[in-house]
PDB file of C-alpha atoms in Angstrom:
ATOM      1  CA  MET A 130      14.114 -16.784   3.509  1.00  0.00           C
ATOM      2  CA  LEU A 131      11.745 -16.415   0.587  1.00  0.00           C
ATOM      3  CA  LEU A 132       9.276 -13.566   0.960  1.00  0.00           C
ATOM      4  CA  LEU A 133       6.270 -13.133  -1.307  1.00  0.00           C
ATOM      5  CA  ALA A 134       5.287  -9.454  -1.241  1.00  0.00           C
ATOM      6  CA  LEU A 135       2.138  -7.881  -2.659  1.00  0.00           C
ATOM      7  CA  ASP A 136       0.274  -4.582  -2.521  1.00  0.00           C
ATOM      8  CA  THR A 137      -3.095  -3.414  -3.849  1.00  0.00           C
ATOM      9  CA  ALA A 138      -3.489  -0.204  -1.825  1.00  0.00           C
ATOM     10  CA  THR A 139      -2.886   2.030  -4.860  1.00  0.00           C
ATOM     11  CA  PRO A 140      -3.873   1.609  -8.532  1.00  0.00           C
ATOM     12  CA  ALA A 141      -0.789  -0.594  -8.898  1.00  0.00           C
ATOM     13  CA  VAL A 142      -1.211  -4.366  -8.580  1.00  0.00           C
ATOM     14  CA  THR A 143       2.313  -5.301  -7.583  1.00  0.00           C
ATOM     15  CA  VAL A 144       3.999  -8.575  -6.564  1.00  0.00           C
ATOM     16  CA  ALA A 145       7.623  -9.542  -5.830  1.00  0.00           C
ATOM     17  CA  LEU A 146       9.796 -12.339  -4.467  1.00  0.00           C
ATOM     18  CA  HIS A 147      12.759 -11.637  -2.179  1.00  0.00           C
ATOM     19  CA  ASP A 148      15.256 -14.310  -1.115  1.00  0.00           C
ATOM     20  CA  GLY A 149      16.655 -12.423   1.871  1.00  0.00           C
ATOM     21  CA  GLU A 150      19.448 -10.900  -0.187  1.00  0.00           C
ATOM     22  CA  ALA A 151      17.710  -9.342  -3.184  1.00  0.00           C
ATOM     23  CA  VAL A 152      14.519  -9.218  -5.235  1.00  0.00           C
ATOM     24  CA  ILE A 153      14.545 -12.188  -7.609  1.00  0.00           C
ATOM     25  CA  ALA A 154      11.322 -11.512  -9.542  1.00  0.00           C
ATOM     26  CA  SER A 155       8.660  -8.809  -9.650  1.00  0.00           C
ATOM     27  CA  SER A 156       5.587  -7.641 -11.538  1.00  0.00           C
ATOM     28  CA  SER A 157       3.576  -4.397 -11.472  1.00  0.00           C
ATOM     29  CA  GLN A 158       0.488  -3.377 -13.423  1.00  0.00           C
ATOM     30  CA  VAL A 159      -1.470  -0.156 -12.959  1.00  0.00           C
ATOM     31  CA  ASP A 160      -5.227  -0.671 -13.164  1.00  0.00           C
ATOM     32  CA  ALA A 161      -7.366   0.696 -10.339  1.00  0.00           C
ATOM     33  CA  ARG A 162     -10.441  -1.353 -11.343  1.00  0.00           C
ATOM     34  CA  ARG A 163      -8.933  -4.843 -11.696  1.00  0.00           C
ATOM     35  CA  HIS A 164      -7.067  -5.644  -8.473  1.00  0.00           C
ATOM     36  CA  GLY A 165      -8.942  -8.902  -7.925  1.00  0.00           C
ATOM     37  CA  GLU A 166      -8.553  -9.988 -11.523  1.00  0.00           C
ATOM     38  CA  LEU A 167      -4.848  -9.219 -11.846  1.00  0.00           C
ATOM     39  CA  LEU A 168      -3.341 -10.179  -8.488  1.00  0.00           C
ATOM     40  CA  LEU A 169      -3.285 -13.997  -8.609  1.00  0.00           C
ATOM     41  CA  PRO A 170      -2.013 -14.154 -12.221  1.00  0.00           C
ATOM     42  CA  ALA A 171       0.749 -11.769 -11.156  1.00  0.00           C
ATOM     43  CA  VAL A 172       1.698 -14.112  -8.297  1.00  0.00           C
ATOM     44  CA  ASP A 173       1.818 -17.043 -10.740  1.00  0.00           C
ATOM     45  CA  ARG A 174       3.919 -15.030 -13.176  1.00  0.00           C
ATOM     46  CA  VAL A 175       6.449 -13.966 -10.536  1.00  0.00           C
ATOM     47  CA  LEU A 176       6.835 -17.520  -9.235  1.00  0.00           C
ATOM     48  CA  ALA A 177       7.282 -18.815 -12.778  1.00  0.00           C
ATOM     49  CA  ASP A 178       9.892 -16.158 -13.553  1.00  0.00           C
ATOM     50  CA  ALA A 179      11.823 -17.230 -10.452  1.00  0.00           C
ATOM     51  CA  GLY A 180      11.440 -20.934 -11.276  1.00  0.00           C
ATOM     52  CA  LEU A 181       9.771 -21.589  -7.926  1.00  0.00           C
ATOM     53  CA  THR A 182       6.467 -22.846  -6.587  1.00  0.00           C
ATOM     54  CA  LEU A 183       4.271 -21.292  -3.934  1.00  0.00           C
ATOM     55  CA  ASP A 184       5.193 -23.884  -1.309  1.00  0.00           C
ATOM     56  CA  ALA A 185       8.779 -22.532  -1.311  1.00  0.00           C
ATOM     57  CA  VAL A 186       7.598 -19.259   0.243  1.00  0.00           C
ATOM     58  CA  THR A 187       8.543 -18.814   3.926  1.00  0.00           C
ATOM     59  CA  GLY A 188       6.717 -15.543   4.606  1.00  0.00           C
ATOM     60  CA  ILE A 189       4.190 -13.118   3.155  1.00  0.00           C
ATOM     61  CA  VAL A 190       4.577  -9.334   3.078  1.00  0.00           C
ATOM     62  CA  VAL A 191       1.527  -7.206   2.321  1.00  0.00           C
ATOM     63  CA  GLY A 192       0.952  -3.488   1.983  1.00  0.00           C
ATOM     64  CA  ILE A 193      -1.541  -2.413   4.650  1.00  0.00           C
ATOM     65  CA  GLY A 194      -2.296   0.989   3.149  1.00  0.00           C
ATOM     66  CA  PRO A 195      -3.615   3.499   3.733  1.00  0.00           C
ATOM     67  CA  GLY A 196      -5.738   2.951   0.655  1.00  0.00           C
ATOM     68  CA  PRO A 197      -9.287   2.748  -0.658  1.00  0.00           C
ATOM     69  CA  TYR A 198     -11.374  -0.011   0.911  1.00  0.00           C
ATOM     70  CA  THR A 199     -12.090  -2.131  -2.166  1.00  0.00           C
ATOM     71  CA  GLY A 200      -8.573  -2.349  -3.535  1.00  0.00           C
ATOM     72  CA  LEU A 201      -6.816  -2.666  -0.200  1.00  0.00           C
ATOM     73  CA  ARG A 202      -8.858  -5.628   1.015  1.00  0.00           C
ATOM     74  CA  VAL A 203      -7.981  -7.659  -2.113  1.00  0.00           C
ATOM     75  CA  GLY A 204      -4.315  -7.761  -1.166  1.00  0.00           C
ATOM     76  CA  LEU A 205      -4.926  -8.277   2.539  1.00  0.00           C
ATOM     77  CA  MET A 206      -7.373 -11.151   2.070  1.00  0.00           C
ATOM     78  CA  THR A 207      -5.048 -12.792  -0.453  1.00  0.00           C
ATOM     79  CA  ALA A 208      -2.095 -12.463   1.916  1.00  0.00           C
ATOM     80  CA  ASP A 209      -4.088 -13.926   4.825  1.00  0.00           C
ATOM     81  CA  THR A 210      -5.225 -16.840   2.650  1.00  0.00           C
ATOM     82  CA  PHE A 211      -1.676 -17.613   1.528  1.00  0.00           C
ATOM     83  CA  GLY A 212      -0.454 -17.414   5.111  1.00  0.00           C
ATOM     84  CA  LEU A 213      -3.086 -19.880   6.325  1.00  0.00           C
ATOM     85  CA  ALA A 214      -2.625 -22.262   3.395  1.00  0.00           C
ATOM     86  CA  LEU A 215       1.167 -22.316   3.678  1.00  0.00           C
ATOM     87  CA  ASP A 216       1.317 -21.985   7.482  1.00  0.00           C
ATOM     88  CA  VAL A 217       3.777 -19.086   7.201  1.00  0.00           C
ATOM     89  CA  PRO A 218       3.789 -15.659   8.899  1.00  0.00           C
ATOM     90  CA  VAL A 219       2.109 -12.674   7.252  1.00  0.00           C
ATOM     91  CA  HIS A 220       3.844  -9.320   7.787  1.00  0.00           C
ATOM     92  CA  GLY A 221       2.295  -5.907   7.210  1.00  0.00           C
ATOM     93  CA  VAL A 222       4.177  -2.905   5.852  1.00  0.00           C
ATOM     94  CA  CYS A 223       2.733   0.583   5.495  1.00  0.00           C
ATOM     95  CA  THR A 224       2.315   1.286   1.782  1.00  0.00           C
ATOM     96  CA  LEU A 225       3.627   4.823   2.255  1.00  0.00           C
ATOM     97  CA  ASP A 226       6.800   3.354   3.802  1.00  0.00           C
ATOM     98  CA  GLY A 227       7.318   1.288   0.651  1.00  0.00           C
ATOM     99  CA  LEU A 228       7.116   4.406  -1.492  1.00  0.00           C
ATOM    100  CA  ALA A 229       9.529   6.222   0.802  1.00  0.00           C
ATOM    101  CA  TYR A 230      11.993   3.338   0.679  1.00  0.00           C
ATOM    102  CA  ALA A 231      12.065   3.425  -3.123  1.00  0.00           C
ATOM    103  CA  THR A 232      13.019   7.098  -3.402  1.00  0.00           C
ATOM    104  CA  ASP A 233      16.547   8.433  -3.686  1.00  0.00           C
ATOM    105  CA  LEU A 234      15.739  11.712  -1.926  1.00  0.00           C
ATOM    106  CA  ASP A 235      18.081  12.946   0.786  1.00  0.00           C
ATOM    107  CA  GLY A 236      16.713  14.638   3.891  1.00  0.00           C
ATOM    108  CA  PRO A 237      13.079  15.238   4.899  1.00  0.00           C
ATOM    109  CA  PHE A 238      10.279  14.660   2.392  1.00  0.00           C
ATOM    110  CA  VAL A 239       6.587  13.775   2.110  1.00  0.00           C
ATOM    111  CA  VAL A 240       4.843  10.748   0.621  1.00  0.00           C
ATOM    112  CA  ALA A 241       1.341  11.373  -0.744  1.00  0.00           C
ATOM    113  CA  THR A 242      -0.946   8.928  -2.566  1.00  0.00           C
ATOM    114  CA  ASP A 243      -4.326   9.552  -4.162  1.00  0.00           C
ATOM    115  CA  ALA A 244      -7.156   9.047  -1.659  1.00  0.00           C
ATOM    116  CA  ARG A 245      -9.841  10.177  -4.143  1.00  0.00           C
ATOM    117  CA  ARG A 246     -12.550  12.654  -3.017  1.00  0.00           C
ATOM    118  CA  LYS A 247      -9.918  15.353  -3.705  1.00  0.00           C
ATOM    119  CA  GLU A 248      -7.855  14.083  -0.745  1.00  0.00           C
ATOM    120  CA  VAL A 249      -4.468  12.432  -0.231  1.00  0.00           C
ATOM    121  CA  TYR A 250      -3.086   9.807   2.098  1.00  0.00           C
ATOM    122  CA  TRP A 251       0.180  11.213   3.369  1.00  0.00           C
ATOM    123  CA  ALA A 252       2.980  11.171   5.922  1.00  0.00           C
ATOM    124  CA  ARG A 253       6.246  12.999   6.529  1.00  0.00           C
ATOM    125  CA  TYR A 254       9.644  11.242   6.550  1.00  0.00           C
ATOM    126  CA  THR A 255      13.046  12.211   7.859  1.00  0.00           C
ATOM    127  CA  ASP A 256      14.702   9.821   5.388  1.00  0.00           C
ATOM    128  CA  SER A 257      13.770   6.828   3.220  1.00  0.00           C
ATOM    129  CA  ARG A 258      13.573   4.474   6.216  1.00  0.00           C
ATOM    130  CA  THR A 259      12.142   6.722   8.942  1.00  0.00           C
ATOM    131  CA  ARG A 260       8.544   7.950   9.083  1.00  0.00           C
ATOM    132  CA  LEU A 261       8.048  11.055  11.212  1.00  0.00           C
ATOM    133  CA  THR A 262       4.223  11.200  11.363  1.00  0.00           C
ATOM    134  CA  ASP A 263       1.368   8.723  11.368  1.00  0.00           C
ATOM    135  CA  PRO A 264      -0.417   8.211   8.029  1.00  0.00           C
ATOM    136  CA  ALA A 265      -3.330  10.623   7.585  1.00  0.00           C
ATOM    137  CA  VAL A 266      -5.956  11.576   5.023  1.00  0.00           C
ATOM    138  CA  ASP A 267      -6.569  15.245   4.233  1.00  0.00           C
ATOM    139  CA  ARG A 268      -7.349  17.725   1.501  1.00  0.00           C
ATOM    140  CA  PRO A 269      -4.062  18.988   0.035  1.00  0.00           C
ATOM    141  CA  ALA A 270      -4.888  22.634   0.744  1.00  0.00           C
ATOM    142  CA  ASP A 271      -5.416  21.829   4.433  1.00  0.00           C
ATOM    143  CA  ILE A 272      -1.866  20.506   4.860  1.00  0.00           C
ATOM    144  CA  ALA A 273      -0.068  23.032   2.677  1.00  0.00           C
ATOM    145  CA  ASP A 274       1.649  24.702   5.632  1.00  0.00           C
ATOM    146  CA  GLU A 275       2.819  21.355   7.072  1.00  0.00           C
ATOM    147  CA  VAL A 276       4.452  20.214   3.832  1.00  0.00           C
ATOM    148  CA  ALA A 277       5.642  23.573   2.527  1.00  0.00           C
ATOM    149  CA  GLY A 278       9.162  23.460   1.145  1.00  0.00           C
ATOM    150  CA  LEU A 279       9.420  19.668   1.260  1.00  0.00           C
ATOM    151  CA  PRO A 280       9.898  17.465  -1.800  1.00  0.00           C
ATOM    152  CA  ALA A 281       7.152  14.881  -2.216  1.00  0.00           C
ATOM    153  CA  VAL A 282       6.769  11.390  -3.666  1.00  0.00           C
ATOM    154  CA  GLY A 283       3.716   9.586  -5.013  1.00  0.00           C
ATOM    155  CA  ALA A 284       0.636   9.982  -7.185  1.00  0.00           C
ATOM    156  CA  GLY A 285      -0.990  12.358  -4.693  1.00  0.00           C
ATOM    157  CA  ALA A 286       1.922  14.745  -5.006  1.00  0.00           C
ATOM    158  CA  LEU A 287       1.743  14.642  -8.796  1.00  0.00           C
ATOM    159  CA  LEU A 288      -1.998  15.329  -8.748  1.00  0.00           C
ATOM    160  CA  TYR A 289      -1.776  18.472  -6.621  1.00  0.00           C
ATOM    161  CA  PRO A 290       1.203  20.571  -7.726  1.00  0.00           C
ATOM    162  CA  ASP A 291      -0.057  23.666  -5.917  1.00  0.00           C
ATOM    163  CA  THR A 292       0.519  21.900  -2.587  1.00  0.00           C
ATOM    164  CA  PHE A 293       3.420  19.693  -3.729  1.00  0.00           C
ATOM    165  CA  PRO A 294       5.400  21.744  -6.273  1.00  0.00           C
ATOM    166  CA  ALA A 295       8.483  19.520  -5.936  1.00  0.00           C
ATOM    167  CA  ALA A 296       6.994  16.125  -6.854  1.00  0.00           C
ATOM    168  CA  HIS A 297       9.187  13.100  -7.566  1.00  0.00           C
ATOM    169  CA  GLU A 298       8.895   9.504  -8.708  1.00  0.00           C
ATOM    170  CA  PRO A 299       7.924   6.815  -7.907  1.00  0.00           C
ATOM    171  CA  GLU A 300       4.237   7.427  -8.552  1.00  0.00           C
ATOM    172  CA  HIS A 301       3.004   4.110  -7.133  1.00  0.00           C
ATOM    173  CA  VAL A 302       4.399   1.632  -4.636  1.00  0.00           C
ATOM    174  CA  SER A 303       6.269  -1.461  -5.814  1.00  0.00           C
ATOM    175  CA  ALA A 304       6.208  -4.829  -4.082  1.00  0.00           C
ATOM    176  CA  ALA A 305       9.945  -5.001  -4.740  1.00  0.00           C
ATOM    177  CA  ALA A 306      10.464  -2.043  -2.396  1.00  0.00           C
ATOM    178  CA  LEU A 307       8.049  -3.494   0.188  1.00  0.00           C
ATOM    179  CA  ALA A 308       9.875  -6.823   0.127  1.00  0.00           C
ATOM    180  CA  SER A 309      13.303  -5.215   0.419  1.00  0.00           C
ATOM    181  CA  LEU A 310      12.209  -3.036   3.328  1.00  0.00           C
ATOM    182  CA  ALA A 311      10.565  -5.969   5.105  1.00  0.00           C
ATOM    183  CA  ALA A 312      13.601  -8.207   4.603  1.00  0.00           C
ATOM    184  CA  GLU A 313      15.889  -5.488   5.978  1.00  0.00           C
ATOM    185  CA  ARG A 314      13.727  -4.952   9.064  1.00  0.00           C
ATOM    186  CA  LEU A 315      13.242  -8.665   9.732  1.00  0.00           C
ATOM    187  CA  ALA A 316      16.993  -9.260   9.484  1.00  0.00           C
ATOM    188  CA  ALA A 317      17.479  -6.485  12.063  1.00  0.00           C
ATOM    189  CA  GLY A 318      14.975  -8.113  14.423  1.00  0.00           C
ATOM    190  CA  VAL A 319      12.329  -5.426  13.960  1.00  0.00           C
ATOM    191  CA  GLU A 320       8.752  -6.573  14.572  1.00  0.00           C
ATOM    192  CA  LEU A 321       6.581  -5.683  11.585  1.00  0.00           C
ATOM    193  CA  PRO A 322       2.954  -4.537  11.917  1.00  0.00           C
ATOM    194  CA  ALA A 323       0.081  -7.011  11.822  1.00  0.00           C
ATOM    195  CA  PRO A 324      -1.554  -7.374   8.392  1.00  0.00           C
ATOM    196  CA  ARG A 325      -4.500  -5.149   9.264  1.00  0.00           C
ATOM    197  CA  PRO A 326      -5.782  -2.397   6.975  1.00  0.00           C
ATOM    198  CA  LEU A 327      -5.179   1.313   7.401  1.00  0.00           C
ATOM    199  CA  TYR A 328      -8.433   2.588   5.908  1.00  0.00           C
ATOM    200  CA  LEU A 329      -8.420   5.950   7.775  1.00  0.00           C
ATOM    201  CA  ARG A 330     -12.025   6.592   6.764  1.00  0.00           C
ATOM    202  CA  ARG A 331     -15.327   4.809   6.195  1.00  0.00           C
ATOM    203  CA  PRO A 332     -15.937   2.939   2.900  1.00  0.00           C
ATOM    204  CA  ASP A 333     -17.824   4.682   0.082  1.00  0.00           C
ATOM    205  CA  ALA A 334     -20.559   2.022   0.026  1.00  0.00           C
ATOM    206  CA  GLN A 335     -22.970   2.443   2.941  1.00  0.00           C
ATOM    207  CA  VAL A 336     -26.526   1.377   3.773  1.00  0.00           C
ATOM    208  CA  PRO A 337     -28.963   4.239   2.971  1.00  0.00           C
ATOM    209  CA  LYS A 338     -30.187   6.104   6.052  1.00  0.00           C
ATOM    210  CA  ASN A 339     -33.858   5.686   5.088  1.00  0.00           C
ATOM    211  CA  TYR A 340     -33.520   2.005   4.252  1.00  0.00           C
ATOM    212  CA  LYS A 341     -36.841   0.151   4.587  1.00  0.00           C
ATOM    213  CA  VAL A 342     -37.219  -3.539   5.399  1.00  0.00           C
ATOM    214  CA  VAL A 343     -39.456  -5.187   2.788  1.00  0.00           C
ATOM    215  CA  THR A 344     -39.426  -8.771   4.018  1.00  0.00           C
ATOM    216  CA  PRO A 345     -42.824 -10.228   5.044  1.00  0.00           C
ATOM    217  CA  LYS A 346     -43.827  -9.982   8.682  1.00  0.00           C
TER     218      LYS A 346
END
């Protein structure tokens, strides 16, 4: 097994290689405006660090969000392209699950990432491998009662301390955690989600309501 994992659902552009036993190379850069520019060089860098070429990869793992439309689709389209070019399976993993997997918290907790518009993408977990609720997008104040008393992980938790007073690292997801979680689940025979995006809301860019056609009749 050689899994190439990547995620662009948060400001982190993150890539890793996992050989079925451990992560053998990884790279993460935080830049919310340069996902498309940074992702492929990161893949090249990780492969070079491992002394491998792309054709050695036997599977792709990609974070499916939730995340903003523009960033999230960069990783998903890249993963689909690699899968088609290499004729290997493409596995989806919820980005929030990757963050949960990377924490060392014991007992129930919350993962919350920045959804912009003064909202967070979030879910509750019973432990680092078990999600209790479906991913959702809400204003922090609207979920305060649901998350009260629970420690929280992620950039969303750090941004809104009134709702998440007990915020912990990591701030952003790492492909190393995604790859490790995917490898563990695949080895156990668990079917991973399809590589389809969890947007949870409409994209920011929309056609104006009063749009007028100006082409000649």
